[in-house]
Every structure is written in C-alpha cells, then in structure tokens.
Amino acid sequence: MIGLLSDRSGRLHKENVISAIRKTLTATAVATAVLAGSAACGTVENLSAGQKLDNAFDKLGEERSLSFELDLDTDAATLKALDDESAEPGEEMPDEVAELLSGARFSVSMQSKKPLEKSEEKDFSAMAMTLSGPDGDLLGYRMVGDYTYLRVDAEALGKMSGSPMPAAEELPDSAGAFKKLLAGEWLKLSTKELEEADRQMSGAEGAEPSAEPTLDARAQKKLMKALRKVIAQEVDFKTSGGSDGTEHIKATAPFRTLMTELFDALRPLQKELPGAAELPTKKDFADAPNEKVTADFTLKNGELTEVSVDLAKLAEKAKVKKLALVVRVGKGEKATAPAGATEVKIDELMEGFFGGAMVAGFGEEEF
C-alpha cells in the first residue's frame, strides 16, 4: 500500500497513465503490422488474415473513445498448481490469493478529442481504470477534467499482499484522508499536484518530461522487415467465420522459438525503441517451453472485439485445464466524477497514512 500512496502515486496521474497506454497501443499496432506484413511472404490465407487484422486495428485508431478489459480465463486450482511448480516450501500461494487472482479483471476506458491514433496527452479528456476481484472492485481510478479520483478496497488488497491494513474505525480522526481511504471512500486530488509530486520524487522539480526516443522512417522500415520475416517463418494462420458476422483468426507459433527470434530481431535497434529496457536474450528463454501457443482474434463485422491467448500448453508439470489471457475491446464509456468524493491534498493524505501506521503499530517492513 505504501507504494500506491508514495513513490508510485505518480503512476496514477494523467501523464504517466496515458504514456503507458500509448506504449501499449504502439506495441499492439506494431504486432498487427507485423502480422499483416507477413502476408507478403506467406500463403493466401495469411494474406487474407493479415489484411483483416490490419483493417480492424485501423478502425480502432479512428475511434475517439475506447475500452478494454483484461483478465485470466482460469481457476484457482490451476493457479495453485502452477505456483506449486516453482514455489519454495512454505511460500506457496494462499487459497484466498488464488481465488482473487482467478477472478480478477482490469478494465480501462478513455475518451479523446481526436482519433486515438492521432491523440497526444493533451487530447485525452477523461479516463477510468478499475481493478476488480470476485467480490467487487479492488481499486478504482478516474481522471476527469483537472482532477484525479481514487478509491481502494484496503481489506481485500491487504489480504492479497499478505499485509492486512488496519480497519478504518481503529484509526483516530487525525488520520484524516487516509482513514477515508481505508473506509473505501472516493478521494479527489488535483492532477496537477500529483504531477508535481511525481517530479519532486524523481528529482526533476519544475522540469518538463524528457522526450522519449522514436524510430525514424528508415529504422522503422528495417525493423518491420526483420519482424515480418520472423512472423512469416514461424506463425501459421487459420480463419473461420459464422453467419452472424463473427470471424476468428487464429495465429499459432512455438513459444520459445518465436520469442527468441522476435527479440533477436529487435536487438539491433534496442537503443532507439521507445521506453525500451534491456531486452531478454536467447539464454533467458532457454528454459521456456517450446509448445505451440495460439492467439485467437475475434472480429465482428470487421471490428476487433476480443483477443484470447491460450497459455495452457506452457505449463510444464502442472495439470492445466484452462489458462488464457483475454482482452475484450469495446466502445469507451465517458468517465464521470464519482458522487460524494472528498477533496484532499497529497500532503494531507501522506500525513494521515504515516499517522495511521504508527497508531496501528505497523513497522516499516509490514508496509
């Protein structure tokens, strides 16, 4: 929880949130372009599949609002079995954590004044993010106008992390905003204040964010050519359709081989990749299974509605019935300010947090 309210609080403000989403969309666009581009080297079916995926993502870029939901399609028993493969004795995943993760969902909705493919930070007018569990929302975040709104289920998050938080009624009124946070109330903070706090903590007070590296046209062409070659060699496409306008495009490839060769193709341009960290090497993937993994793209009347990546075959010893990463895409609903939110200052929230920690008798390690 300390990470949420202190050095990581800046990650929840407008600039960093939008930057993260833009990187995700950029990566998705690159992947789609690679899939589409592989058609030039592949079969007629690959050509058709690549064009349809390309068109579907073009339509997403033309939208001014978008929502997506991410979750694991699995059950608690499967997560426990996977954890048992690598967990040290006594460090196995608790049953309640497995239940929580198996039912968790992460959803995002955003609105922009311009088409998403042309939008910059200043163009996004509203955004909402929610992390939900089997019994309700664990964390809620909204950015509307000049304010950021935050709400957490401290009890559930405490159980999930193994560090239970004190009950709100156990804290004195001097805990202020922190007490309201523990009680599950919506808090309202100035987005500008959050941005400034983030700059102070990063040692860049008053400084403008540095520009991220970008690929020039020549480098982009070189990168796309290398990635397309890998995809064309390793990925097989299959398409199937229904009478209601729904169509499935499945892309299948051996996991270790595909990941190793994709990162090998990226490595020559590593320093020029936006936000790129150290890329994994062939050695890092040496122990990864090389079973074939399938990504299933669902299109409805040519528009992308869902992507499901089947990960069950990556389990080595555990008996896995169902394990998939699912992303559902839809029209973004306009984010609104929650009713009854209490406006607080970031300093007030932090003071209440540390005061509450001392009253509850928690040590630094527990937080």
C-alpha atoms as a printed R data frame, in Angstrom:
    type eleno elety resid chain resno       x       y       z
1   ATOM     1    CA   MET     A     1   0.000   0.000   0.000
2   ATOM     2    CA   ILE     A     2   2.894   2.357   0.731
3   ATOM     3    CA   GLY     A     3   3.893   2.069  -2.917
4   ATOM     4    CA   LEU     A     4   0.438   3.135  -4.007
5   ATOM     5    CA   LEU     A     5   0.463   6.273  -1.885
6   ATOM     6    CA   SER     A     6   4.071   7.415  -2.184
7   ATOM     7    CA   ASP     A     7   6.720   6.804  -4.832
8   ATOM     8    CA   ARG     A     8   4.263   5.081  -7.150
9   ATOM     9    CA   SER     A     9   1.478   7.609  -6.770
10  ATOM    10    CA   GLY     A    10   2.784   9.463  -9.817
11  ATOM    11    CA   ARG     A    11   1.979   6.467 -11.973
12  ATOM    12    CA   LEU     A    12  -1.684   7.224 -11.484
13  ATOM    13    CA   HIS     A    13  -1.612  10.738 -12.850
14  ATOM    14    CA   LYS     A    14  -2.565  11.719 -16.364
15  ATOM    15    CA   GLU     A    15   0.860  11.960 -17.979
16  ATOM    16    CA   ASN     A    16   2.227   8.562 -16.947
17  ATOM    17    CA   VAL     A    17  -1.057   6.690 -17.348
18  ATOM    18    CA   ILE     A    18  -1.573   7.949 -20.888
19  ATOM    19    CA   SER     A    19   2.085   7.313 -21.703
20  ATOM    20    CA   ALA     A    20   1.736   3.683 -20.594
21  ATOM    21    CA   ILE     A    21  -1.421   3.226 -22.641
22  ATOM    22    CA   ARG     A    22   0.152   4.809 -25.694
23  ATOM    23    CA   LYS     A    23   3.100   2.402 -25.412
24  ATOM    24    CA   THR     A    24   0.650  -0.495 -25.207
25  ATOM    25    CA   LEU     A    25  -1.258   0.711 -28.262
26  ATOM    26    CA   THR     A    26   2.023   1.268 -30.113
27  ATOM    27    CA   ALA     A    27   3.162  -2.268 -29.333
28  ATOM    28    CA   THR     A    28  -0.205  -3.614 -30.449
29  ATOM    29    CA   ALA     A    29  -0.016  -1.634 -33.683
30  ATOM    30    CA   VAL     A    30   3.478  -2.956 -34.375
31  ATOM    31    CA   ALA     A    31   2.333  -6.528 -33.745
32  ATOM    32    CA   THR     A    32  -0.605  -6.067 -36.083
33  ATOM    33    CA   ALA     A    33   1.542  -4.539 -38.789
34  ATOM    34    CA   VAL     A    34   3.935  -7.449 -38.466
35  ATOM    35    CA   LEU     A    35   1.107  -9.962 -38.760
36  ATOM    36    CA   ALA     A    36  -0.318  -8.157 -41.759
37  ATOM    37    CA   GLY     A    37   3.100  -7.735 -43.350
38  ATOM    38    CA   SER     A    38   3.862 -11.426 -43.072
39  ATOM    39    CA   ALA     A    39   1.266 -11.992 -45.765
40  ATOM    40    CA   ALA     A    40   3.689 -10.828 -48.404
41  ATOM    41    CA   CYS     A    41   5.858 -13.837 -47.634
42  ATOM    42    CA   GLY     A    42   3.128 -16.322 -46.793
43  ATOM    43    CA   THR     A    43   0.099 -18.152 -48.080
44  ATOM    44    CA   VAL     A    44  -3.153 -16.773 -49.469
45  ATOM    45    CA   GLU     A    45  -4.773 -17.465 -46.094
46  ATOM    46    CA   ASN     A    46  -2.054 -15.472 -44.322
47  ATOM    47    CA   LEU     A    47  -2.654 -12.618 -46.760
48  ATOM    48    CA   SER     A    48  -6.373 -12.539 -46.036
49  ATOM    49    CA   ALA     A    49  -5.887 -12.823 -42.268
50  ATOM    50    CA   GLY     A    50  -3.217 -10.120 -42.191
51  ATOM    51    CA   GLN     A    51  -5.347  -7.667 -44.161
52  ATOM    52    CA   LYS     A    52  -8.369  -8.231 -41.935
53  ATOM    53    CA   LEU     A    53  -6.362  -7.698 -38.756
54  ATOM    54    CA   ASP     A    54  -4.767  -4.598 -40.224
55  ATOM    55    CA   ASN     A    55  -8.179  -3.162 -41.129
56  ATOM    56    CA   ALA     A    56  -9.592  -3.994 -37.684
57  ATOM    57    CA   PHE     A    57  -6.831  -2.103 -35.886
58  ATOM    58    CA   ASP     A    58  -7.137   0.803 -38.315
59  ATOM    59    CA   LYS     A    59 -10.770   1.124 -37.226
60  ATOM    60    CA   LEU     A    60  -9.732   1.219 -33.558
61  ATOM    61    CA   GLY     A    61  -7.305   4.036 -34.324
62  ATOM    62    CA   GLU     A    62 -10.087   6.062 -35.927
63  ATOM    63    CA   GLU     A    63 -12.226   5.950 -32.768
64  ATOM    64    CA   ARG     A    64 -12.292   8.805 -30.241
65  ATOM    65    CA   SER     A    65 -13.195   6.530 -27.334
66  ATOM    66    CA   LEU     A    66 -12.139   3.007 -26.446
67  ATOM    67    CA   SER     A    67 -12.487   0.494 -23.638
68  ATOM    68    CA   PHE     A    68 -10.730  -2.777 -22.996
69  ATOM    69    CA   GLU     A    69 -10.902  -5.406 -20.284
70  ATOM    70    CA   LEU     A    70  -8.096  -7.788 -19.382
71  ATOM    71    CA   ASP     A    71  -8.479 -10.978 -17.361
72  ATOM    72    CA   LEU     A    72  -7.184 -14.508 -16.890
73  ATOM    73    CA   ASP     A    73  -9.529 -17.232 -18.076
74  ATOM    74    CA   THR     A    74  -8.617 -19.851 -15.483
75  ATOM    75    CA   ASP     A    75  -9.496 -21.109 -11.997
76  ATOM    76    CA   ALA     A    76  -7.874 -21.029  -8.562
77  ATOM    77    CA   ALA     A    77  -6.840 -24.703  -8.703
78  ATOM    78    CA   THR     A    78  -4.872 -24.096 -11.896
79  ATOM    79    CA   LEU     A    79  -3.043 -21.089 -10.429
80  ATOM    80    CA   LYS     A    80  -2.199 -23.103  -7.319
81  ATOM    81    CA   ALA     A    81  -0.869 -25.968  -9.441
82  ATOM    82    CA   LEU     A    82   1.303 -23.600 -11.484
83  ATOM    83    CA   ASP     A    83   2.609 -21.935  -8.332
84  ATOM    84    CA   ASP     A    84   3.497 -25.303  -6.791
85  ATOM    85    CA   GLU     A    85   5.903 -25.926  -9.686
86  ATOM    86    CA   SER     A    86   8.266 -23.149  -8.576
87  ATOM    87    CA   ALA     A    87   7.319 -22.081  -5.033
88  ATOM    88    CA   GLU     A    88   9.711 -22.793  -2.186
89  ATOM    89    CA   PRO     A    89   8.345 -24.877   0.737
90  ATOM    90    CA   GLY     A    90   6.250 -22.650   2.959
91  ATOM    91    CA   GLU     A    91   5.881 -19.956   0.287
92  ATOM    92    CA   GLU     A    92   3.021 -21.489  -1.663
93  ATOM    93    CA   MET     A    93   0.241 -19.227  -2.895
94  ATOM    94    CA   PRO     A    94  -2.572 -18.930  -0.293
95  ATOM    95    CA   ASP     A    95  -6.002 -20.175  -1.376
96  ATOM    96    CA   GLU     A    96  -7.575 -16.714  -0.977
97  ATOM    97    CA   VAL     A    97  -4.958 -15.140  -3.242
98  ATOM    98    CA   ALA     A    98  -5.528 -17.790  -5.924
99  ATOM    99    CA   GLU     A    99  -9.284 -17.178  -5.741
100 ATOM   100    CA   LEU     A   100  -8.773 -13.436  -6.016
101 ATOM   101    CA   LEU     A   101  -6.402 -13.639  -8.992
102 ATOM   102    CA   SER     A   102  -8.539 -16.152 -10.885
103 ATOM   103    CA   GLY     A   103 -11.485 -13.763 -10.725
104 ATOM   104    CA   ALA     A   104  -9.563 -10.501 -11.215
105 ATOM   105    CA   ARG     A   105 -10.300  -8.142 -14.111
106 ATOM   106    CA   PHE     A   106  -8.548  -4.958 -15.214
107 ATOM   107    CA   SER     A   107 -10.642  -2.538 -17.266
108 ATOM   108    CA   VAL     A   108  -9.814   0.792 -18.914
109 ATOM   109    CA   SER     A   109 -11.977   3.344 -20.685
110 ATOM   110    CA   MET     A   110 -10.711   6.527 -22.367
111 ATOM   111    CA   GLN     A   111 -12.015   9.451 -24.386
112 ATOM   112    CA   SER     A   112 -10.109  11.825 -26.644
113 ATOM   113    CA   LYS     A   113 -10.885  14.984 -28.618
114 ATOM   114    CA   LYS     A   114  -9.117  13.462 -31.632
115 ATOM   115    CA   PRO     A   115  -8.941   9.995 -33.213
116 ATOM   116    CA   LEU     A   116  -6.873   7.778 -30.905
117 ATOM   117    CA   GLU     A   117  -4.139   7.197 -33.469
118 ATOM   118    CA   LYS     A   118  -3.519  10.978 -33.595
119 ATOM   119    CA   SER     A   119  -4.039  11.712 -29.900
120 ATOM   120    CA   GLU     A   120  -1.393  13.115 -27.573
121 ATOM   121    CA   GLU     A   121  -1.551  13.537 -23.793
122 ATOM   122    CA   LYS     A   122  -3.326  16.898 -24.012
123 ATOM   123    CA   ASP     A   123  -6.077  15.468 -26.220
124 ATOM   124    CA   PHE     A   124  -7.419  12.934 -23.682
125 ATOM   125    CA   SER     A   125 -10.359  14.440 -21.805
126 ATOM   126    CA   ALA     A   126 -11.270  11.584 -19.456
127 ATOM   127    CA   MET     A   127 -10.115   8.155 -18.368
128 ATOM   128    CA   ALA     A   128 -11.222   5.458 -15.956
129 ATOM   129    CA   MET     A   129  -9.466   2.316 -14.718
130 ATOM   130    CA   THR     A   130 -10.779  -0.405 -12.427
131 ATOM   131    CA   LEU     A   131  -9.178  -3.481 -10.900
132 ATOM   132    CA   SER     A   132 -11.917  -5.893  -9.836
133 ATOM   133    CA   GLY     A   133 -11.997  -9.157  -7.917
134 ATOM   134    CA   PRO     A   134 -14.649 -11.871  -7.491
135 ATOM   135    CA   ASP     A   135 -16.454  -9.835  -4.813
136 ATOM   136    CA   GLY     A   136 -16.234  -6.348  -6.307
137 ATOM   137    CA   ASP     A   137 -13.852  -3.531  -7.161
138 ATOM   138    CA   LEU     A   138 -10.405  -3.573  -5.545
139 ATOM   139    CA   LEU     A   139  -9.150  -0.292  -6.943
140 ATOM   140    CA   GLY     A   140 -10.844   2.496  -8.861
141 ATOM   141    CA   TYR     A   141  -9.169   5.394 -10.664
142 ATOM   142    CA   ARG     A   142 -10.685   8.175 -12.747
143 ATOM   143    CA   MET     A   143  -9.190  11.207 -14.425
144 ATOM   144    CA   VAL     A   144 -11.882  13.775 -15.244
145 ATOM   145    CA   GLY     A   145 -11.022  17.363 -16.123
146 ATOM   146    CA   ASP     A   146  -8.413  18.723 -13.706
147 ATOM   147    CA   TYR     A   147  -8.909  16.084 -11.023
148 ATOM   148    CA   THR     A   148  -7.915  12.510 -10.257
149 ATOM   149    CA   TYR     A   149 -10.254  10.280  -8.227
150 ATOM   150    CA   LEU     A   150  -9.114   7.236  -6.262
151 ATOM   151    CA   ARG     A   151 -10.823   4.520  -4.248
152 ATOM   152    CA   VAL     A   152  -9.450   1.234  -2.850
153 ATOM   153    CA   ASP     A   153 -10.715  -1.846  -1.044
154 ATOM   154    CA   ALA     A   154  -7.931  -1.840   1.538
155 ATOM   155    CA   GLU     A   155  -9.100  -5.005   3.270
156 ATOM   156    CA   ALA     A   156  -9.068  -7.098   0.080
157 ATOM   157    CA   LEU     A   157  -5.764  -5.654  -1.144
158 ATOM   158    CA   GLY     A   158  -4.233  -6.291   2.279
159 ATOM   159    CA   LYS     A   159  -5.231  -9.947   2.132
160 ATOM   160    CA   MET     A   160  -3.883 -10.224  -1.395
161 ATOM   161    CA   SER     A   161  -0.484  -8.795  -0.428
162 ATOM   162    CA   GLY     A   162  -0.278 -10.690   2.871
163 ATOM   163    CA   SER     A   163  -0.075  -7.412   4.852
164 ATOM   164    CA   PRO     A   164  -3.518  -6.679   6.327
165 ATOM   165    CA   MET     A   165  -4.348  -2.996   6.737
166 ATOM   166    CA   PRO     A   166  -5.946  -1.597   9.910
167 ATOM   167    CA   ALA     A   167  -9.712  -1.107   9.884
168 ATOM   168    CA   ALA     A   168 -10.802   2.490   9.354
169 ATOM   169    CA   GLU     A   169 -12.666   2.557  12.677
170 ATOM   170    CA   GLU     A   170  -9.424   1.711  14.506
171 ATOM   171    CA   LEU     A   171  -7.792   4.976  13.438
172 ATOM   172    CA   PRO     A   172  -8.276   8.369  15.076
173 ATOM   173    CA   ASP     A   173  -9.830  11.305  13.252
174 ATOM   174    CA   SER     A   174  -6.309  12.737  12.915
175 ATOM   175    CA   ALA     A   175  -5.655  10.096  10.262
176 ATOM   176    CA   GLY     A   176  -7.903  12.266   8.072
177 ATOM   177    CA   ALA     A   177  -7.841  11.408   4.394
178 ATOM   178    CA   PHE     A   178  -6.074   8.097   4.985
179 ATOM   179    CA   LYS     A   179  -8.921   6.977   7.248
180 ATOM   180    CA   LYS     A   180 -11.401   7.811   4.487
181 ATOM   181    CA   LEU     A   181  -9.277   5.816   2.033
182 ATOM   182    CA   LEU     A   182  -9.340   2.759   4.295
183 ATOM   183    CA   ALA     A   183 -13.109   3.156   4.619
184 ATOM   184    CA   GLY     A   184 -13.439   2.718   0.851
185 ATOM   185    CA   GLU     A   185 -14.499   6.300   0.089
186 ATOM   186    CA   TRP     A   186 -13.657   8.151  -3.129
187 ATOM   187    CA   LEU     A   187 -10.865  10.724  -2.762
188 ATOM   188    CA   LYS     A   188 -10.416  13.687  -5.106
189 ATOM   189    CA   LEU     A   189  -6.925  15.053  -5.807
190 ATOM   190    CA   SER     A   190  -5.576  17.718  -8.131
191 ATOM   191    CA   THR     A   191  -3.960  16.057 -11.136
192 ATOM   192    CA   LYS     A   192  -1.529  18.967 -11.354
193 ATOM   193    CA   GLU     A   193  -0.467  18.349  -7.733
194 ATOM   194    CA   LEU     A   194   0.090  14.664  -8.453
195 ATOM   195    CA   GLU     A   195   2.247  15.515 -11.460
196 ATOM   196    CA   GLU     A   196   4.308  17.969  -9.417
197 ATOM   197    CA   ALA     A   197   4.722  15.443  -6.588
198 ATOM   198    CA   ASP     A   198   5.958  12.897  -9.100
199 ATOM   199    CA   ARG     A   199   8.516  15.364 -10.478
200 ATOM   200    CA   GLN     A   200   9.740  16.165  -6.957
201 ATOM   201    CA   MET     A   201  10.198  12.499  -6.098
202 ATOM   202    CA   SER     A   202  12.050  11.878  -9.357
203 ATOM   203    CA   GLY     A   203  14.358  14.841  -8.700
204 ATOM   204    CA   ALA     A   204  13.031  16.815 -11.670
205 ATOM   205    CA   GLU     A   205  11.005  19.516  -9.918
206 ATOM   206    CA   GLY     A   206   9.907  22.175 -12.374
207 ATOM   207    CA   ALA     A   207  11.378  20.282 -15.316
208 ATOM   208    CA   GLU     A   208   9.483  19.223 -18.392
209 ATOM   209    CA   PRO     A   209   9.331  15.475 -19.100
210 ATOM   210    CA   SER     A   210  12.127  14.417 -21.424
211 ATOM   211    CA   ALA     A   211  11.140  13.350 -24.903
212 ATOM   212    CA   GLU     A   212  11.027   9.623 -25.487
213 ATOM   213    CA   PRO     A   213  13.201   8.154 -28.242
214 ATOM   214    CA   THR     A   214  11.431   7.471 -31.509
215 ATOM   215    CA   LEU     A   215  12.274   5.428 -34.585
216 ATOM   216    CA   ASP     A   216  12.946   7.334 -37.785
217 ATOM   217    CA   ALA     A   217  11.348   6.152 -41.036
218 ATOM   218    CA   ARG     A   218  14.452   4.224 -42.153
219 ATOM   219    CA   ALA     A   219  14.797   2.411 -38.820
220 ATOM   220    CA   GLN     A   220  11.077   1.583 -38.780
221 ATOM   221    CA   LYS     A   221  11.319   0.043 -42.235
222 ATOM   222    CA   LYS     A   222  14.337  -2.028 -41.209
223 ATOM   223    CA   LEU     A   223  12.631  -3.205 -38.028
224 ATOM   224    CA   MET     A   224   9.376  -4.134 -39.747
225 ATOM   225    CA   LYS     A   225  11.214  -6.106 -42.409
226 ATOM   226    CA   ALA     A   226  13.060  -8.130 -39.764
227 ATOM   227    CA   LEU     A   227   9.950  -8.811 -37.674
228 ATOM   228    CA   ARG     A   228   7.841  -9.725 -40.684
229 ATOM   229    CA   LYS     A   229  10.436 -12.276 -41.736
230 ATOM   230    CA   VAL     A   230  10.260 -13.933 -38.310
231 ATOM   231    CA   ILE     A   231   6.460 -13.980 -38.301
232 ATOM   232    CA   ALA     A   232   6.279 -15.349 -41.837
233 ATOM   233    CA   GLN     A   233   8.612 -18.202 -40.921
234 ATOM   234    CA   GLU     A   234   7.106 -19.160 -37.557
235 ATOM   235    CA   VAL     A   235   3.394 -18.234 -37.453
236 ATOM   236    CA   ASP     A   236   0.550 -20.202 -39.021
237 ATOM   237    CA   PHE     A   237  -2.833 -18.535 -39.630
238 ATOM   238    CA   LYS     A   238  -6.274 -20.091 -39.796
239 ATOM   239    CA   THR     A   239  -9.573 -18.301 -40.330
240 ATOM   240    CA   SER     A   240 -13.143 -19.350 -39.620
241 ATOM   241    CA   GLY     A   241 -16.395 -17.421 -39.816
242 ATOM   242    CA   GLY     A   242 -20.034 -17.541 -38.818
243 ATOM   243    CA   SER     A   243 -23.309 -16.357 -40.305
244 ATOM   244    CA   ASP     A   244 -23.711 -13.520 -37.785
245 ATOM   245    CA   GLY     A   245 -20.701 -11.561 -38.995
246 ATOM   246    CA   THR     A   246 -18.333 -13.036 -36.391
247 ATOM   247    CA   GLU     A   247 -14.961 -14.265 -37.627
248 ATOM   248    CA   HIS     A   248 -11.998 -15.854 -35.832
249 ATOM   249    CA   ILE     A   249  -8.392 -15.501 -36.944
250 ATOM   250    CA   LYS     A   250  -6.007 -17.837 -35.117
251 ATOM   251    CA   ALA     A   251  -2.248 -17.301 -35.151
252 ATOM   252    CA   THR     A   252  -0.161 -20.233 -33.858
253 ATOM   253    CA   ALA     A   253   3.585 -20.430 -33.208
254 ATOM   254    CA   PRO     A   254   6.124 -22.270 -30.978
255 ATOM   255    CA   PHE     A   255   6.565 -20.038 -27.927
256 ATOM   256    CA   ARG     A   256  10.313 -20.196 -27.206
257 ATOM   257    CA   THR     A   257  11.334 -20.054 -30.860
258 ATOM   258    CA   LEU     A   258   9.047 -17.125 -31.643
259 ATOM   259    CA   MET     A   259  10.029 -15.059 -28.587
260 ATOM   260    CA   THR     A   260  13.741 -15.699 -29.073
261 ATOM   261    CA   GLU     A   261  13.727 -14.735 -32.744
262 ATOM   262    CA   LEU     A   262  11.498 -11.677 -32.243
263 ATOM   263    CA   PHE     A   263  13.816 -10.230 -29.603
264 ATOM   264    CA   ASP     A   264  16.853 -11.082 -31.707
265 ATOM   265    CA   ALA     A   265  15.279  -9.043 -34.499
266 ATOM   266    CA   LEU     A   266  14.619  -6.128 -32.107
267 ATOM   267    CA   ARG     A   267  18.081  -6.081 -30.513
268 ATOM   268    CA   PRO     A   268  19.976  -4.131 -33.251
269 ATOM   269    CA   LEU     A   269  17.579  -1.208 -32.694
270 ATOM   270    CA   GLN     A   270  17.271  -1.573 -28.921
271 ATOM   271    CA   LYS     A   271  18.554   1.920 -28.054
272 ATOM   272    CA   GLU     A   272  16.085   3.529 -30.440
273 ATOM   273    CA   LEU     A   273  12.975   1.724 -29.168
274 ATOM   274    CA   PRO     A   274  10.585   3.985 -27.174
275 ATOM   275    CA   GLY     A   275  10.797   3.160 -23.459
276 ATOM   276    CA   ALA     A   276  12.950   0.106 -24.142
277 ATOM   277    CA   ALA     A   277  14.724  -1.621 -21.269
278 ATOM   278    CA   GLU     A   278  17.333  -4.366 -21.558
279 ATOM   279    CA   LEU     A   279  15.932  -6.969 -23.930
280 ATOM   280    CA   PRO     A   280  15.959 -10.663 -22.936
281 ATOM   281    CA   THR     A   281  18.452 -12.908 -24.689
282 ATOM   282    CA   LYS     A   282  18.326 -16.457 -26.034
283 ATOM   283    CA   LYS     A   283  19.768 -17.627 -22.714
284 ATOM   284    CA   ASP     A   284  16.819 -16.062 -20.853
285 ATOM   285    CA   PHE     A   285  14.398 -18.178 -22.887
286 ATOM   286    CA   ALA     A   286  16.449 -21.386 -22.656
287 ATOM   287    CA   ASP     A   287  14.167 -22.956 -20.061
288 ATOM   288    CA   ALA     A   288  10.920 -21.705 -21.610
289 ATOM   289    CA   PRO     A   289   8.689 -24.399 -23.155
290 ATOM   290    CA   ASN     A   290   8.554 -24.514 -26.927
291 ATOM   291    CA   GLU     A   291   4.969 -25.698 -27.153
292 ATOM   292    CA   LYS     A   292   2.784 -24.005 -29.738
293 ATOM   293    CA   VAL     A   293   0.716 -21.101 -28.417
294 ATOM   294    CA   THR     A   294  -2.366 -19.756 -30.198
295 ATOM   295    CA   ALA     A   295  -3.748 -16.214 -30.240
296 ATOM   296    CA   ASP     A   296  -7.422 -16.092 -31.242
297 ATOM   297    CA   PHE     A   297  -8.584 -12.733 -32.685
298 ATOM   298    CA   THR     A   298 -12.373 -12.292 -32.756
299 ATOM   299    CA   LEU     A   299 -13.803  -9.853 -35.326
300 ATOM   300    CA   LYS     A   300 -17.442  -8.747 -35.519
301 ATOM   301    CA   ASN     A   301 -18.350  -7.204 -38.872
302 ATOM   302    CA   GLY     A   302 -14.664  -6.452 -39.375
303 ATOM   303    CA   GLU     A   303 -14.146  -4.840 -35.941
304 ATOM   304    CA   LEU     A   304 -11.893  -6.348 -33.281
305 ATOM   305    CA   THR     A   305 -13.866  -7.377 -30.180
306 ATOM   306    CA   GLU     A   306 -11.601  -9.858 -28.376
307 ATOM   307    CA   VAL     A   307  -8.122 -11.382 -28.308
308 ATOM   308    CA   SER     A   308  -7.517 -14.612 -26.377
309 ATOM   309    CA   VAL     A   309  -4.051 -16.133 -25.964
310 ATOM   310    CA   ASP     A   310  -4.094 -19.804 -24.907
311 ATOM   311    CA   LEU     A   311  -1.253 -20.351 -22.410
312 ATOM   312    CA   ALA     A   312  -2.228 -23.802 -21.119
313 ATOM   313    CA   LYS     A   313   0.475 -25.608 -23.070
314 ATOM   314    CA   LEU     A   314   3.180 -23.536 -21.410
315 ATOM   315    CA   ALA     A   315   2.595 -25.357 -18.113
316 ATOM   316    CA   GLU     A   316   5.319 -27.983 -17.752
317 ATOM   317    CA   LYS     A   317   4.303 -30.396 -14.974
318 ATOM   318    CA   ALA     A   318   1.075 -28.894 -13.678
319 ATOM   319    CA   LYS     A   319  -2.211 -30.295 -14.953
320 ATOM   320    CA   VAL     A   320  -3.868 -27.290 -16.564
321 ATOM   321    CA   LYS     A   321  -7.365 -27.481 -17.993
322 ATOM   322    CA   LYS     A   322  -7.791 -23.839 -18.908
323 ATOM   323    CA   LEU     A   323  -5.337 -20.921 -18.886
324 ATOM   324    CA   ALA     A   324  -5.766 -17.986 -21.248
325 ATOM   325    CA   LEU     A   325  -5.082 -14.258 -21.271
326 ATOM   326    CA   VAL     A   326  -8.165 -12.476 -22.635
327 ATOM   327    CA   VAL     A   327  -8.554  -8.875 -23.823
328 ATOM   328    CA   ARG     A   328 -12.039  -7.610 -24.686
329 ATOM   329    CA   VAL     A   329 -12.393  -4.422 -26.715
330 ATOM   330    CA   GLY     A   330 -15.381  -2.091 -26.911
331 ATOM   331    CA   LYS     A   331 -16.677   1.447 -27.197
332 ATOM   332    CA   GLY     A   332 -15.400   3.598 -24.341
333 ATOM   333    CA   GLU     A   333 -17.987   4.996 -21.959
334 ATOM   334    CA   LYS     A   334 -17.491   8.564 -20.786
335 ATOM   335    CA   ALA     A   335 -15.808   8.695 -17.388
336 ATOM   336    CA   THR     A   336 -17.643  10.849 -14.831
337 ATOM   337    CA   ALA     A   337 -16.633  12.242 -11.458
338 ATOM   338    CA   PRO     A   338 -17.916   9.950  -8.666
339 ATOM   339    CA   ALA     A   339 -20.549  11.491  -6.410
340 ATOM   340    CA   GLY     A   340 -19.563  12.345  -2.846
341 ATOM   341    CA   ALA     A   341 -15.788  12.322  -3.406
342 ATOM   342    CA   THR     A   342 -13.771  14.089  -0.680
343 ATOM   343    CA   GLU     A   343 -11.208  16.571  -1.982
344 ATOM   344    CA   VAL     A   344  -7.820  16.203  -0.268
345 ATOM   345    CA   LYS     A   345  -4.243  17.401  -0.673
346 ATOM   346    CA   ILE     A   346  -1.499  14.896  -1.397
347 ATOM   347    CA   ASP     A   347   0.382  16.055   1.744
348 ATOM   348    CA   GLU     A   348  -2.723  15.524   3.855
349 ATOM   349    CA   LEU     A   349  -3.086  12.001   2.522
350 ATOM   350    CA   MET     A   350   0.545  11.151   3.262
351 ATOM   351    CA   GLU     A   351   0.440  12.638   6.763
352 ATOM   352    CA   GLY     A   352  -2.663  10.609   7.561
353 ATOM   353    CA   PHE     A   353  -1.021   7.497   6.157
354 ATOM   354    CA   PHE     A   354   2.057   7.698   8.368
355 ATOM   355    CA   GLY     A   355  -0.027   8.693  11.372
356 ATOM   356    CA   GLY     A   356  -2.300   5.715  10.799
357 ATOM   357    CA   ALA     A   357   0.693   3.401  10.501
358 ATOM   358    CA   MET     A   358   2.036   4.483  13.881
359 ATOM   359    CA   VAL     A   359  -1.352   4.208  15.601
360 ATOM   360    CA   ALA     A   360  -1.873   0.729  14.141
361 ATOM   361    CA   GLY     A   361   1.576  -0.332  15.358
362 ATOM   362    CA   PHE     A   362   2.892  -1.379  11.942
363 ATOM   363    CA   GLY     A   363   6.595  -1.432  11.245
364 ATOM   364    CA   GLU     A   364   8.363  -0.380   8.070
365 ATOM   365    CA   GLU     A   365   8.701  -3.973   6.808
366 ATOM   366    CA   GLU     A   366   4.957  -4.588   7.021
367 ATOM   367    CA   PHE     A   367   4.276  -1.509   4.898
